[in-house]
Coordinates of C-alpha atoms in Angstrom, one line a residue:
M1487 CA 15.1 -2.1 5.5
S1488 CA 12.8 -3.3 8.2
P1489 CA 10.3 -6.0 7.4
G1490 CA 7.4 -3.6 8.0
V1491 CA 8.6 -1.0 5.6
A1492 CA 9.6 -3.7 3.1
F1493 CA 6.1 -5.2 3.2
L1494 CA 4.4 -1.8 2.8
T1495 CA 6.6 -0.7 -0.1
G1496 CA 6.9 -4.0 -1.9
G1497 CA 10.5 -4.7 -1.0
L1498 CA 9.8 -8.1 0.5
R1499 CA 9.3 -10.1 -2.6
A1500 CA 10.7 -13.6 -2.2
G1501 CA 9.1 -14.8 0.9
W1502 CA 5.4 -14.9 1.3
W1503 CA 4.2 -14.8 -2.3
G1504 CA 7.2 -16.0 -4.3
G1505 CA 7.9 -12.6 -5.9
G1506 CA 5.6 -13.1 -8.9
W1507 CA 2.8 -10.9 -10.2
W1508 CA 1.3 -10.5 -6.7
G1509 CA 4.7 -9.6 -5.2
G1510 CA 4.1 -5.9 -4.5
G1511 CA 3.5 -4.4 -1.1
L1512 CA 0.4 -3.1 0.6
I1513 CA 0.8 0.3 -1.0
T1514 CA 0.6 -1.5 -4.4
R1515 CA -2.5 -3.6 -3.6
L1516 CA -4.7 -1.0 -1.9
P1517 CA -5.0 1.3 -4.9
L1518 CA -5.9 -1.7 -7.0
I1519 CA -8.7 -2.5 -4.6
A1520 CA -9.8 1.1 -4.6
G1521 CA -9.9 1.0 -8.4
F1522 CA -12.2 -1.9 -8.4
V1523 CA -14.5 -0.2 -5.8
L1524 CA -14.4 3.0 -7.9
A1525 CA -15.3 1.0 -11.1
F1526 CA -18.4 -0.5 -9.5
T1527 CA -19.6 2.2 -7.2
A1528 CA -18.3 5.4 -8.9
R1529 CA -17.0 6.6 -5.5
Y1530 CA -13.5 6.5 -4.1
P1531 CA -13.6 5.2 -0.5
R1532 CA -12.6 8.0 1.8
D1533 CA -11.3 5.7 4.5
L1534 CA -9.1 3.9 2.1
F1535 CA -7.8 7.2 0.8
D1536 CA -6.9 8.3 4.3
L1537 CA -5.2 5.0 5.0
L1538 CA -3.1 5.2 1.8
V1539 CA -2.1 8.8 2.5
G1540 CA -1.2 7.8 6.1
L1541 CA 0.9 4.8 4.9
D1542 CA 2.7 6.9 2.3
R1543 CA 3.6 9.5 4.9
W1544 CA 4.7 6.9 7.4
V1545 CA 7.0 5.2 4.8
L1546 CA 8.5 8.5 3.8
R1547 CA 9.0 9.5 7.4
V1548 CA 10.8 6.2 8.2
A1549 CA 12.9 6.4 5.1
A1550 CA 13.9 10.0 6.0
C1551 CA 14.9 8.9 9.5
A1552 CA 16.7 5.8 8.4
S1553 CA 18.8 7.6 5.7
P1554 CA 22.2 8.9 6.7

């Protein structure tokens, strides 16, 4: 798995953060941030939604191309 895909999906655990509670990837963290924004403003940020959908599509596309 490439480091970019591993960082986005949470597969790169024991390097930068030590693999503890905060060991997930970017796709794990951004919805948490969106949840806090949603709790305080009662609106889901559209740009963040578009970014998350784009990242999910990219990861699935790379996984499909990388699988035999």
